[in-house]
Amino acid sequence: MFDLKTRDIKYISGVGPQKASVLNKELEIFSLHDLIYYFPYKYVDRSHIYSIREIDGNMPYIQLKGTIIGFETIGEGRQRRLIAHFTDGSGVIDLIWFQGVKYILGKYKLHEEYVIFGKPSVFNGRINVAHPDIDSPADLKLSSMGLQPYYNTTEKMKRSFLNSHAIEKMMASVVEQIQDPLPETLSPKVLSEHHLMPLTEALRNIHFPANPDILRRAQYRLKFEELFYLQLNILRYAKDRQRRYRGYIFEKVGDVFNNFYSRNLPFELTGAQKRVLKEIRNDVGSGRQMNRLLQGDVGSGKTLVALMSMLIALDNGYQACMMAPTEILANQHLETIKELLWGMDIRVELLTGSIKGKKREAILAGLLAGDVDILIGTHAVIEDTVTFSSLGFVVIDEQHRFGVAQRARLWVKNAQPPHMLVMTATPIPRTLAMTLYGDLDVSVIDELPPGRKPIETIHQFDNRRESLYRSVHKQLKEGRQVYIVYPLIKESEKIDLKNLEEGYQHTCEEFPECKVVKVHGKMKAAEKDAQMQLFVSGDAQIMVATTVIEVGVNVPNASVMIIENAERFGLSQLHQLRGRVGRGADQSYCILVTNYKLTDETRKRLEIMVRTNDGFEIAEADLKLRGPGDLEGTQQSGIAFDLKIADITRDGQLLQYVRAIAEKIVEHDPAAQSPENEILWKQLKSLRKTNVNWAAIS
C-alpha cells in the first residue's frame, strides 16, 4: 500500500507540475492525502438521463446523452464564444463556452457520443447550457448515474481548467488506486462501539456515494473523528496539566469572607451567583488547580462573585490579583471593589502602565512583603518585575482580550500556579465554549440582580430623526447621559455609512446645551482615557464613539444607546454595545438606526435584538447566522479549528456526544499508556504536529 501523505499530486493522471502548483497555492493541496481530505460541499443526483424533448429552461439540472453535430464561434477577442449544437435525436440544444475555446475545440469531436450535465437556460427561444460538464460514457465511472460531488474552486483554478469536475476526476483516479484498506485512525473499540464505517469506505463514499444513506454514514464517520480528536486534544491537555500541577487547598471560609457577607454585601445574591460561588469553593478546596470560565451578561454580578472568591484566598493566607484589558476598566474595578470592601482592613492596590516612580516601587514592595492583599491592574501585572509573596487566586476579566501566553505568564508568578478564574461578558454558546475553552470548567450566571429593568430595544429607520432627537432631549433634561456609536471614524469613498467626525459635529449642533465628547481607536490612549473620564464623571452628557466602548465603560447614569448603521454590526457586538446602558435603576433604551434597504439576514438580526435581552440566546443565533469564525467581529475572527467536514453550528449534538466518549477515555487512561488506545494517542500526536492551531485552542 502506497503512502497517501508522501505521494505528490503532480503524479496524478492529467495533473502535472503546472496544475499541481495552482493546487498548492490555492488550496494547500500537496499530497494525495491532502486531496482526498478535500471534501465536496454539495452533491447533485445524476441518476436520470433526460431526452431533449422533455426538458425546459426552468429545471435545476439536466443530463443528456448524445452527439455534437456542429461548432460555431461568435464574436472577437474577449467577446468570443463557442457554441456546440448537441442532439440526442429528439431535439437540439446549444452548449456554450465563453472561455477556453481553443481547448474545447481540440478536446471534443463531432459525432462522438458524450454525456453532458449542467444548468439549462433559455436565450432567443432556444435552450442552452453554459460550460456544461462533458464526458465520454467510458470515462463516467465512479460518479456516473449516482450522486455527483461538487468541490469549491477559486477563479485562478478555473483559469487553469481546475473546475469542480476536474477535481472530481482527480479524486476518482486517487480512489481507484486505493486497493488495500488505509491505516485506521480510530481504535477497533471506538469503531465497533459506535457503529462507525471503516476509514477507507468512508473516504470512498464521501466522494462517490452510491446512495444518500451511504453518504450520511460516511459523513457521520468523518465528522465523528474530526470532533472526537478536537475534544480529545483539549481534554488530554487539561489532564496533563492536572497531573503536572497541584492546586493550593483553600481549607476554610473564614472571618474575611464571613464579615463581608454579613456586613458589606449590598444585596442578596441571586441563585445563579450562589451556585457559581459553590462551584468555585469546591474547586479551590479540591487540591487541583482551578481553571474556570465564568460567563455572565453585563450587569449579572460577575465582579461580586470574583471578589468573594478572592476573599476566600485571603482567608487562607494568599494574595489575589485581578487583570483587566484597559486602564479605565481596571480603575472601575478598583473603585467598585474599594466601595464594596469599605470599612474592612484589606489593602487593595492598582498597578497600570501609567503608575511609575515611588508609587510603583511602594506597590511592588508591598506585594513582595505580603502587605498588599488584592492587586488590580492591566498587562502591567504580568511584567517580570512584579513579584508576589503568595499569589493564590487570579481573576482575568474579558478573557477574549488576552492571549494564551499572557494568561500563562500569571501562572509562573509562583512555583505552584494560582487558581484561575477567567470572566467574560460575551456569552459564548455551549458548543463553542466546549471547543474554545474546553480545558476550562464553565460556570454561567444566567439571571440579573433584582431591581434591574430590562433594556428596551427599538429598531428605527433613518428618516425618523426628529422623533429620535425629541426622545434624547427628554432623557437629557431628566439628567441622563447618552452614547451614540458609529461604524466609521471618517467618511469613506468605498462605503456610504454614517461616520463619527460628521456625527460629532451634527450632535454638537443638535444639542448645544450639552458637553459632547468623542472617543475612537485612532486616538492616543491618554487622550481617549481623558475623554472617557469626562463622561464617566458626568461632566459630559453625550459620548460619540466607535466600538472602542464595547467593553469597559460603566456609567450607571447612561440610559440611551444609539447605534448608527446598526446593520453593519454583528449580533454579539450589538449586544455588547447595548450592555453599556441599563446599569442603573432607570429605564434604558437602545435604538438601532438603519436605512430601509436591508437583507433578510440583517432583518433577522435586528428582530432578535428587539425581541430579547438574553445574551446566550443572542450568541446561539449569532453562531447560526455567522458561524464560529467571526463570532465576535474582529476580536475572534479566524478561530481556526481547521474543521474540514464538521460544523460546530450544526453538529452541536455530535460534539457533546464525542466529548463524553473522549472524557471517558482520558479518565480511564490518564497516562495515555493503554494498548487499546494506542491508535488514538498515536493519531492525536500526529494531528498536534500538523495542526498548529490546536496548540492555540488549548
XYZ file of C-alpha atoms in Angstrom:
698
model
C 0.000 0.000 0.000
C 1.479 3.373 -1.025
C 1.533 6.247 1.466
C -1.029 8.942 0.610
C 0.912 11.522 2.650
C 4.122 11.175 0.639
C 2.653 10.763 -2.889
C 2.746 14.147 -4.710
C -0.404 15.238 -6.582
C 1.580 16.144 -9.701
C 1.810 12.403 -10.439
C -1.975 12.038 -10.749
C -3.021 11.440 -14.352
C -3.832 14.754 -16.059
C -2.395 16.992 -13.313
C 1.325 17.607 -13.859
C 3.589 20.278 -12.310
C 1.657 23.355 -13.534
C -1.762 22.362 -12.180
C -0.125 20.937 -9.052
C 1.422 24.366 -8.401
C -2.031 26.013 -8.623
C -3.487 23.466 -6.174
C -0.522 24.039 -3.825
C -1.072 27.801 -3.755
C -4.867 27.985 -3.872
C -5.931 25.084 -1.632
C -2.703 23.989 0.093
C -3.116 20.575 -1.518
C 0.296 18.931 -1.948
C -0.230 15.195 -1.465
C -2.870 12.583 -2.251
C -3.752 12.698 1.455
C -4.473 16.450 1.218
C -6.591 15.850 -1.870
C -8.700 13.001 -0.516
C -9.449 15.081 2.585
C -10.738 17.929 0.392
C -14.435 17.151 0.740
C -17.357 18.105 -1.554
C -19.608 20.968 -0.457
C -22.702 19.511 -2.147
C -23.986 16.589 -4.235
C -26.294 16.502 -7.241
C -28.364 13.485 -8.254
C -27.276 12.254 -11.701
C -29.317 9.073 -11.735
C -31.577 10.147 -14.616
C -30.808 10.862 -18.296
C -33.424 13.091 -19.941
C -34.313 13.375 -23.600
C -34.088 16.867 -25.107
C -37.800 16.957 -25.909
C -38.772 16.623 -22.213
C -36.534 19.366 -20.755
C -37.248 23.068 -20.162
C -35.210 26.086 -19.085
C -36.594 26.070 -15.526
C -35.112 22.720 -14.487
C -32.280 22.953 -11.896
C -30.051 20.468 -13.762
C -30.258 18.291 -16.854
C -28.269 15.267 -18.018
C -28.331 14.211 -21.675
C -26.601 11.583 -23.818
C -25.981 12.439 -27.466
C -23.551 13.845 -30.035
C -22.166 17.221 -31.131
C -23.310 17.903 -34.698
C -21.592 21.255 -35.232
C -19.417 24.032 -33.760
C -19.577 27.776 -34.416
C -17.629 30.666 -32.902
C -19.229 34.087 -32.467
C -17.586 37.430 -31.641
C -13.967 38.519 -31.399
C -11.402 38.933 -28.596
C -12.957 38.923 -25.144
C -16.450 38.713 -26.672
C -15.582 35.458 -28.441
C -17.682 32.450 -27.515
C -18.058 28.898 -28.770
C -21.412 27.237 -29.442
C -21.747 23.464 -29.917
C -25.036 22.108 -31.315
C -25.913 18.948 -29.376
C -28.596 16.362 -30.243
C -29.938 13.093 -28.892
C -32.316 12.521 -31.805
C -35.326 14.068 -30.054
C -34.190 17.697 -30.460
C -31.206 20.066 -30.451
C -29.777 22.327 -27.716
C -26.774 24.670 -27.625
C -23.726 24.176 -25.409
C -21.904 27.476 -24.816
C -18.360 28.295 -23.656
C -17.205 31.876 -23.008
C -13.566 30.906 -22.410
C -11.223 28.056 -23.257
C -12.493 27.976 -26.867
C -9.265 26.550 -28.320
C -9.093 23.875 -25.603
C -12.717 22.760 -26.169
C -12.317 22.588 -29.968
C -9.226 20.422 -29.549
C -10.780 18.085 -26.994
C -14.304 17.266 -28.231
C -15.053 15.668 -31.628
C -18.065 15.845 -33.936
C -20.445 12.841 -33.981
C -18.829 11.146 -30.955
C -21.135 10.213 -28.075
C -20.967 12.304 -24.876
C -22.896 12.675 -21.643
C -23.472 16.337 -20.781
C -24.620 17.756 -17.449
C -25.433 21.324 -16.420
C -27.985 24.018 -15.665
C -30.293 24.909 -18.580
C -31.438 28.408 -19.550
C -33.334 29.898 -22.489
C -31.987 32.523 -24.928
C -33.841 33.648 -28.084
C -36.291 30.779 -27.653
C -33.568 28.080 -27.598
C -32.460 26.030 -24.607
C -28.744 26.237 -23.869
C -26.293 25.052 -21.210
C -23.270 27.235 -20.415
C -19.990 25.486 -19.531
C -21.518 22.004 -19.082
C -19.708 19.010 -17.618
C -18.993 16.822 -20.639
C -17.650 13.249 -20.621
C -17.480 10.234 -22.856
C -19.655 7.404 -21.404
C -16.492 5.313 -20.888
C -15.000 7.995 -18.619
C -18.026 8.053 -16.346
C -17.076 5.537 -13.696
C -17.436 6.235 -10.003
C -19.855 9.154 -10.197
C -21.949 8.085 -13.157
C -25.660 7.704 -12.573
C -25.350 8.494 -8.853
C -24.691 11.470 -6.593
C -22.132 13.766 -8.208
C -19.800 15.613 -5.818
C -19.214 19.368 -6.191
C -15.998 20.951 -4.914
C -15.254 24.578 -4.084
C -12.785 26.146 -6.517
C -11.208 29.582 -6.982
C -11.051 31.855 -10.038
C -7.346 31.078 -10.506
C -8.141 27.364 -10.503
C -10.872 27.795 -13.110
C -8.453 29.694 -15.357
C -6.157 26.641 -15.139
C -9.077 24.320 -16.049
C -9.319 23.085 -12.470
C -13.066 23.343 -12.002
C -15.154 21.076 -9.756
C -15.454 18.465 -12.498
C -11.657 18.340 -12.893
C -11.239 17.871 -9.128
C -13.815 15.078 -9.284
C -11.807 13.266 -11.982
C -8.610 13.611 -9.950
C -10.439 12.253 -6.914
C -11.739 9.279 -8.908
C -8.187 8.496 -10.012
C -6.939 8.514 -6.396
C -9.846 6.460 -5.035
C -9.313 3.826 -7.744
C -5.667 3.474 -6.647
C -6.688 2.615 -3.077
C -6.964 -1.162 -3.303
C -5.951 -2.080 0.261
C -7.543 -0.635 3.422
C -5.887 2.570 4.654
C -4.350 2.554 8.158
C -7.251 3.078 10.586
C -7.267 6.317 12.626
C -9.750 5.162 15.287
C -9.337 2.205 17.628
C -11.277 -1.047 16.972
C -13.198 -0.457 20.224
C -14.368 3.035 19.218
C -15.298 1.814 15.716
C -17.357 -1.134 16.944
C -18.999 0.541 19.960
C -20.216 3.487 17.899
C -21.004 1.553 14.687
C -18.664 3.614 12.524
C -17.810 2.964 8.888
C -14.139 1.970 8.297
C -11.932 4.860 7.140
C -11.293 3.590 3.586
C -15.002 3.012 2.995
C -15.868 6.433 4.457
C -13.370 8.281 2.232
C -14.545 6.417 -0.870
C -18.198 7.184 -0.121
C -17.737 10.803 0.902
C -16.587 11.479 -2.659
C -18.580 8.897 -4.622
C -21.597 7.731 -2.611
C -23.824 5.060 -4.129
C -26.906 6.493 -2.403
C -27.906 9.136 0.195
C -27.914 6.640 3.086
C -24.298 5.581 2.480
C -23.337 9.253 2.124
C -24.866 10.045 5.531
C -22.934 7.166 7.145
C -19.656 8.331 5.566
C -20.255 11.926 6.687
C -21.071 10.760 10.213
C -17.864 8.705 10.465
C -15.654 11.599 9.325
C -17.439 14.238 11.438
C -17.240 11.936 14.459
C -13.488 11.516 14.027
C -12.821 15.221 13.500
C -14.780 16.389 16.552
C -13.572 13.462 18.668
C -9.899 14.354 18.191
C -10.620 18.047 18.754
C -12.097 17.172 22.162
C -9.501 14.506 22.964
C -6.765 17.085 22.350
C -8.303 19.608 24.749
C -9.101 17.037 27.451
C -5.672 15.390 27.185
C -4.086 18.821 27.607
C -6.243 19.519 30.673
C -5.451 16.103 32.201
C -1.700 16.571 31.627
C -1.905 19.949 33.330
C -3.786 18.466 36.301
C -1.151 15.741 36.700
C 1.669 18.273 36.470
C 0.221 20.999 38.697
C -1.418 20.562 42.084
C -3.527 23.455 43.323
C -3.402 25.334 46.602
C -6.012 23.957 49.019
C -8.209 26.678 50.494
C -9.385 24.767 53.558
C -11.618 27.356 55.170
C -14.038 30.177 54.624
C -13.014 32.494 57.457
C -13.551 35.919 59.002
C -12.748 37.980 55.893
C -15.408 36.273 53.778
C -17.967 35.988 56.606
C -17.604 39.631 57.722
C -18.044 40.802 54.138
C -21.093 38.556 53.702
C -22.790 39.713 56.908
C -21.877 43.433 56.840
C -20.898 44.654 53.372
C -22.874 42.584 50.868
C -25.009 45.203 49.065
C -27.903 42.852 48.244
C -28.893 39.205 48.494
C -27.013 37.070 45.976
C -29.040 35.632 43.111
C -29.467 31.866 42.861
C -27.003 31.823 39.951
C -24.351 33.729 41.937
C -24.711 31.303 44.860
C -24.412 28.316 42.515
C -21.230 29.659 40.894
C -19.653 30.522 44.272
C -20.308 26.952 45.396
C -18.621 25.603 42.231
C -15.575 27.807 42.870
C -15.408 26.813 46.560
C -15.486 23.128 45.570
C -12.643 23.717 43.088
C -10.324 25.602 45.438
C -10.841 23.032 48.189
C -10.206 20.009 45.961
C -6.408 20.112 45.752
C -6.400 20.559 41.974
C -5.556 23.844 40.308
C -8.782 25.605 39.265
C -9.242 26.848 35.714
C -12.794 28.101 35.401
C -14.537 30.268 32.812
C -17.254 32.481 34.281
C -19.804 33.652 31.742
C -22.450 36.206 32.561
C -24.234 39.022 30.825
C -23.363 42.636 31.548
C -24.722 43.518 34.997
C -25.203 39.911 36.141
C -22.853 40.305 39.120
C -19.671 38.561 37.954
C -17.385 41.078 39.699
C -19.062 40.449 43.055
C -18.592 36.676 42.668
C -14.946 37.240 41.678
C -14.362 39.461 44.734
C -15.931 36.952 47.132
C -13.739 34.214 45.608
C -10.654 36.395 46.177
C -11.713 36.869 49.822
C -11.563 33.073 50.303
C -7.923 33.247 49.135
C -7.255 35.989 51.713
C -8.856 33.835 54.441
C -6.322 31.113 53.634
C -3.260 33.381 53.716
C -2.895 34.032 49.979
C -2.910 37.147 47.806
C -5.280 37.721 44.881
C -4.910 39.544 41.579
C -7.408 40.828 39.000
C -6.283 41.665 35.447
C -8.384 43.859 33.114
C -7.722 44.763 29.450
C -7.814 48.571 29.813
C -6.814 51.175 32.405
C -10.358 52.512 32.540
C -11.770 49.058 33.296
C -9.030 48.429 35.890
C -9.863 51.783 37.543
C -13.558 50.918 37.589
C -12.826 47.557 39.218
C -10.696 49.354 41.831
C -13.489 51.822 42.650
C -16.151 49.089 42.764
C -14.063 46.759 44.948
C -12.920 49.516 47.343
C -16.541 50.600 47.758
C -17.654 47.018 48.434
C -14.816 46.495 50.969
C -15.414 49.830 52.757
C -14.560 49.580 56.460
C -12.630 46.308 56.096
C -8.894 46.084 56.792
C -7.915 44.914 53.295
C -5.202 46.615 51.221
C -6.195 46.911 47.557
C -3.773 48.465 45.050
C -3.911 49.404 41.371
C -0.984 48.732 39.019
C -1.095 50.039 35.432
C 1.476 51.234 32.911
C 0.910 54.857 33.917
C 1.816 54.258 37.594
C 5.532 54.958 37.902
C 8.269 56.082 40.271
C 7.980 55.845 44.052
C 4.304 54.910 43.957
C 5.071 51.888 41.774
C 8.063 50.909 43.937
C 5.891 51.038 47.076
C 3.256 48.770 45.480
C 5.897 46.253 44.320
C 7.481 46.221 47.786
C 4.063 45.691 49.379
C 3.353 42.758 47.059
C 6.661 41.075 47.847
C 6.224 41.607 51.599
C 2.661 40.265 51.507
C 1.198 43.605 52.674
C -0.913 44.071 49.501
C -3.897 41.708 49.674
C -5.518 42.350 46.291
C -3.770 43.756 43.206
C -5.880 45.100 40.344
C -4.199 46.015 37.082
C -3.692 45.792 33.352
C -0.965 43.927 31.427
C 1.435 45.649 33.837
C 0.771 42.933 36.453
C 2.435 40.248 34.285
C 5.742 42.109 33.940
C 8.781 40.273 35.316
C 9.396 42.954 37.956
C 6.029 42.196 39.610
C 6.618 39.535 42.285
C 4.056 38.329 44.823
C 4.655 36.910 48.283
C 1.987 34.212 47.861
C -0.319 34.612 44.863
C -3.152 32.109 45.273
C -6.033 33.383 43.132
C -6.146 35.206 39.778
C -9.156 36.758 38.032
C -8.857 37.686 34.354
C -11.652 39.948 33.113
C -12.780 39.901 29.474
C -10.840 36.720 28.683
C -11.002 37.074 24.890
C -8.890 40.246 25.074
C -5.878 38.332 26.387
C -3.740 35.815 24.543
C -2.962 32.371 25.911
C 0.652 33.441 26.502
C -0.449 36.387 28.663
C -2.698 34.137 30.732
C 0.164 31.659 31.193
C 2.561 34.363 32.468
C 0.461 34.742 35.611
C 0.929 31.023 36.251
C 4.664 31.336 36.693
C 4.481 34.048 39.352
C 4.710 31.181 41.887
C 6.376 27.771 41.933
C 2.816 26.434 42.158
C 0.264 28.024 39.813
C -2.600 30.007 41.364
C -6.273 29.207 40.923
C -7.548 30.936 37.771
C -10.995 32.446 37.142
C -11.484 33.944 33.675
C -14.567 36.119 33.157
C -16.355 37.246 30.030
C -19.480 39.296 29.432
C -19.551 37.960 25.885
C -21.928 34.997 26.088
C -20.417 32.002 24.330
C -22.713 29.254 23.013
C -22.179 25.922 24.772
C -20.821 24.152 21.684
C -18.291 26.895 21.011
C -17.297 27.186 24.681
C -16.525 23.446 24.671
C -14.209 23.986 21.713
C -12.674 27.364 22.555
C -12.323 26.879 26.292
C -12.613 23.104 26.526
C -9.764 22.950 29.046
C -11.717 25.214 31.416
C -14.710 24.294 33.550
C -17.594 26.598 32.657
C -19.864 28.481 35.082
C -22.773 30.639 33.990
C -24.565 33.475 35.798
C -27.844 33.484 33.921
C -30.006 35.862 35.976
C -29.804 39.569 36.771
C -29.872 41.011 40.320
C -33.362 42.088 41.459
C -34.447 45.629 40.589
C -32.735 45.822 37.189
C -35.121 46.924 34.416
C -34.690 45.187 31.033
C -33.344 47.498 28.313
C -35.980 48.391 25.720
C -34.591 47.961 22.197
C -36.125 49.820 19.243
C -35.348 49.478 15.532
C -35.818 52.845 13.820
C -35.304 53.920 10.216
C -33.040 56.835 9.363
C -35.853 59.142 8.256
C -37.339 59.446 11.767
C -34.550 61.588 13.226
C -36.870 64.255 14.661
C -38.763 61.851 16.916
C -35.459 60.204 17.906
C -33.926 63.529 18.924
C -37.084 64.522 20.851
C -36.685 61.347 22.943
C -32.996 62.078 23.519
C -33.711 65.704 24.575
C -36.244 64.357 27.092
C -33.711 61.927 28.602
C -31.027 64.640 28.803
C -33.418 67.047 30.556
C -34.028 64.333 33.160
C -30.266 64.261 33.821
C -29.418 61.087 31.896
C -26.417 60.514 29.599
C -26.317 59.228 26.018
C -23.983 57.138 23.818
C -24.006 57.475 20.018
C -21.963 54.802 18.193
C -20.759 54.994 14.579
C -19.227 52.243 12.395
C -16.589 54.573 10.851
C -14.330 57.348 12.145
C -14.167 59.351 8.884
C -16.063 59.486 5.605
C -15.180 56.661 3.213
C -15.279 56.719 -0.581
C -15.854 52.957 -0.647
C -18.927 52.681 1.572
C -21.765 55.084 2.245
C -22.045 54.984 6.035
C -22.520 57.490 8.820
C -19.160 58.486 10.306
C -18.065 59.704 13.715
C -16.473 63.023 12.683
C -19.621 64.260 10.905
C -21.779 62.765 13.654
C -19.833 64.640 16.312
C -20.346 67.993 14.524
C -24.040 67.279 13.990
C -24.531 66.215 17.637
C -22.850 69.410 18.920
C -25.231 71.466 16.730
C -28.329 69.461 17.713
C -27.570 69.551 21.466
C -25.763 72.904 22.038
C -26.642 72.872 25.736
C -24.642 69.653 26.308
C -20.946 68.837 26.519
C -20.182 66.230 23.850
C -17.028 64.072 23.852
C -15.739 61.791 21.106
C -13.773 58.566 21.502
C -12.274 56.295 18.843
C -9.466 53.779 18.401
C -7.094 56.092 16.496
C -6.782 58.487 19.465
C -3.764 58.312 21.771
C -4.515 56.288 24.903
C -4.146 59.271 27.263
C -6.473 61.465 25.166
C -9.035 58.674 24.860
C -8.975 57.990 28.617
C -9.342 61.717 29.389
C -12.418 61.980 27.137
C -13.926 58.829 28.652
C -13.277 60.146 32.158
C -15.287 63.311 31.371
C -18.243 61.073 30.523
C -17.734 58.695 33.473
C -17.621 61.647 35.908
C -20.795 63.177 34.428
C -19.069 66.347 33.159
C -20.025 65.340 29.591
C -23.594 64.319 28.767
C -23.089 62.720 25.329
C -20.355 60.412 24.101
C -19.937 59.973 20.340
C -17.798 56.886 19.767
C -16.834 53.882 17.684
C -16.951 50.367 19.125
C -13.996 51.062 21.450
C -16.646 51.492 24.165
C -17.866 47.931 23.604
C -16.053 46.785 26.740
C -15.149 48.565 29.910
C -17.210 51.717 30.450
C -19.522 51.597 33.467
C -21.771 54.656 33.687
C -24.983 53.823 35.605
C -26.444 57.229 34.653
C -26.267 56.479 30.892
C -29.726 55.431 29.732
C -29.655 55.747 25.913
C -27.510 53.873 23.377
C -27.968 54.958 19.744
C -26.221 52.718 17.198
C -25.942 54.274 13.733
C -25.895 51.922 10.716
C -26.757 49.071 13.082
C -26.961 46.777 10.047
C -23.141 46.899 9.904
C -22.680 45.172 13.261
C -22.950 41.515 14.228
C -25.409 40.337 16.871
C -22.825 39.796 19.613
C -21.331 43.238 19.003
C -24.764 44.900 19.104
C -25.486 43.088 22.367
C -22.163 44.198 23.871
C -22.825 47.817 22.896
C -26.339 47.635 24.325
C -24.792 46.435 27.589
C -23.222 49.867 28.151
C -26.664 51.105 29.293
C -29.140 49.560 31.743
C -26.646 49.636 34.626
C -28.671 51.939 36.873
C -32.205 51.935 38.279
C -33.698 53.993 35.392
C -35.358 52.563 32.291
C -32.794 52.390 29.482
C -33.159 52.335 25.709
C -31.111 51.001 22.793
C -32.054 52.487 19.404
C -30.846 50.629 16.303
C -30.827 53.115 13.411
C -30.701 51.725 9.845
C -31.668 52.660 6.313
C -34.582 50.966 4.503
C -32.575 48.611 2.277
C -31.843 45.610 4.463
C -31.079 41.988 3.622
C -33.224 39.217 5.098
C -30.341 38.171 7.356
C -29.954 41.733 8.687
C -33.689 41.950 9.398
C -33.449 38.670 11.341
C -30.526 40.045 13.384
C -32.384 43.224 14.274
C -35.598 41.322 15.104
C -33.643 39.121 17.540
C -32.140 42.219 19.206
C -35.571 43.823 19.614
C -37.138 40.582 20.905
C -34.657 39.502 23.588
C -32.034 40.737 26.055
C -30.798 37.186 26.711
C -27.118 37.146 25.751
C -26.999 33.360 25.410
C -29.976 33.263 23.044
C -28.302 36.026 21.014
C -24.949 34.192 20.959
C -26.601 30.973 19.709
C -28.411 32.943 16.987
C -25.179 34.740 16.038
C -23.339 31.432 15.775
C -26.035 30.088 13.439
C -26.110 33.243 11.302
C -22.382 33.926 11.077
C -20.551 30.732 12.009
C -17.800 30.302 14.597
C -15.017 32.040 12.693
C -16.444 35.500 13.208
C -18.453 35.212 16.390
C -17.212 38.494 17.789
C -16.360 40.509 14.711
C -12.663 41.287 14.558
C -11.875 40.124 18.070
C -12.363 36.442 17.480
C -12.310 36.223 13.731
C -10.204 33.414 12.427
C -10.670 30.987 15.282
C -9.128 28.293 13.155
C -10.241 24.828 14.199
C -9.341 23.646 10.702
C -12.534 21.589 10.556
C -12.867 20.043 7.115
C -16.313 18.437 7.403
C -17.845 19.027 10.842
C -19.671 22.277 11.590
C -19.868 23.472 15.184
C -23.111 25.349 14.455
C -24.890 22.290 13.033
C -23.146 19.394 14.758
C -23.524 20.540 18.365
C -25.186 17.297 19.497
C -22.437 15.170 17.967
C -19.813 17.422 19.596
C -21.322 16.778 23.032
C -21.599 13.042 22.293
C -17.937 12.663 21.282
C -16.802 14.813 24.208
C -18.391 12.316 26.612
C -16.531 9.480 24.828
C -13.233 11.402 24.964
C -13.777 12.207 28.668
C -14.224 8.508 29.464
C -11.052 7.555 27.562
C -8.941 10.237 29.270
C -10.379 9.300 32.682
C -9.642 5.567 32.274
C -6.257 6.098 30.600
C -4.797 9.185 32.351
C -1.195 8.347 31.468
C -2.058 7.530 27.806
C -0.489 4.070 28.039
C -3.362 1.616 27.494
C -2.710 -0.704 24.484
C -6.361 -0.496 23.377
C -5.953 3.284 22.937
C -2.560 3.140 21.214
C -4.031 4.124 17.815
C -5.829 7.116 19.387
C -2.765 8.568 21.117
C -0.609 7.994 18.026
C -3.145 9.794 15.810
C -3.501 12.658 18.311
C 0.278 13.115 18.359
C 0.304 13.233 14.557
C -2.520 15.812 14.466
C -0.780 18.017 17.025
C 2.312 18.082 14.812
C 0.439 19.021 11.649
C -2.189 21.419 13.037
C -0.543 24.451 14.639
C -3.938 25.915 15.598
C -4.629 23.117 18.080
C -1.964 24.443 20.395
C -3.678 27.850 20.332
C -7.060 26.321 21.232
C -5.599 24.709 24.344
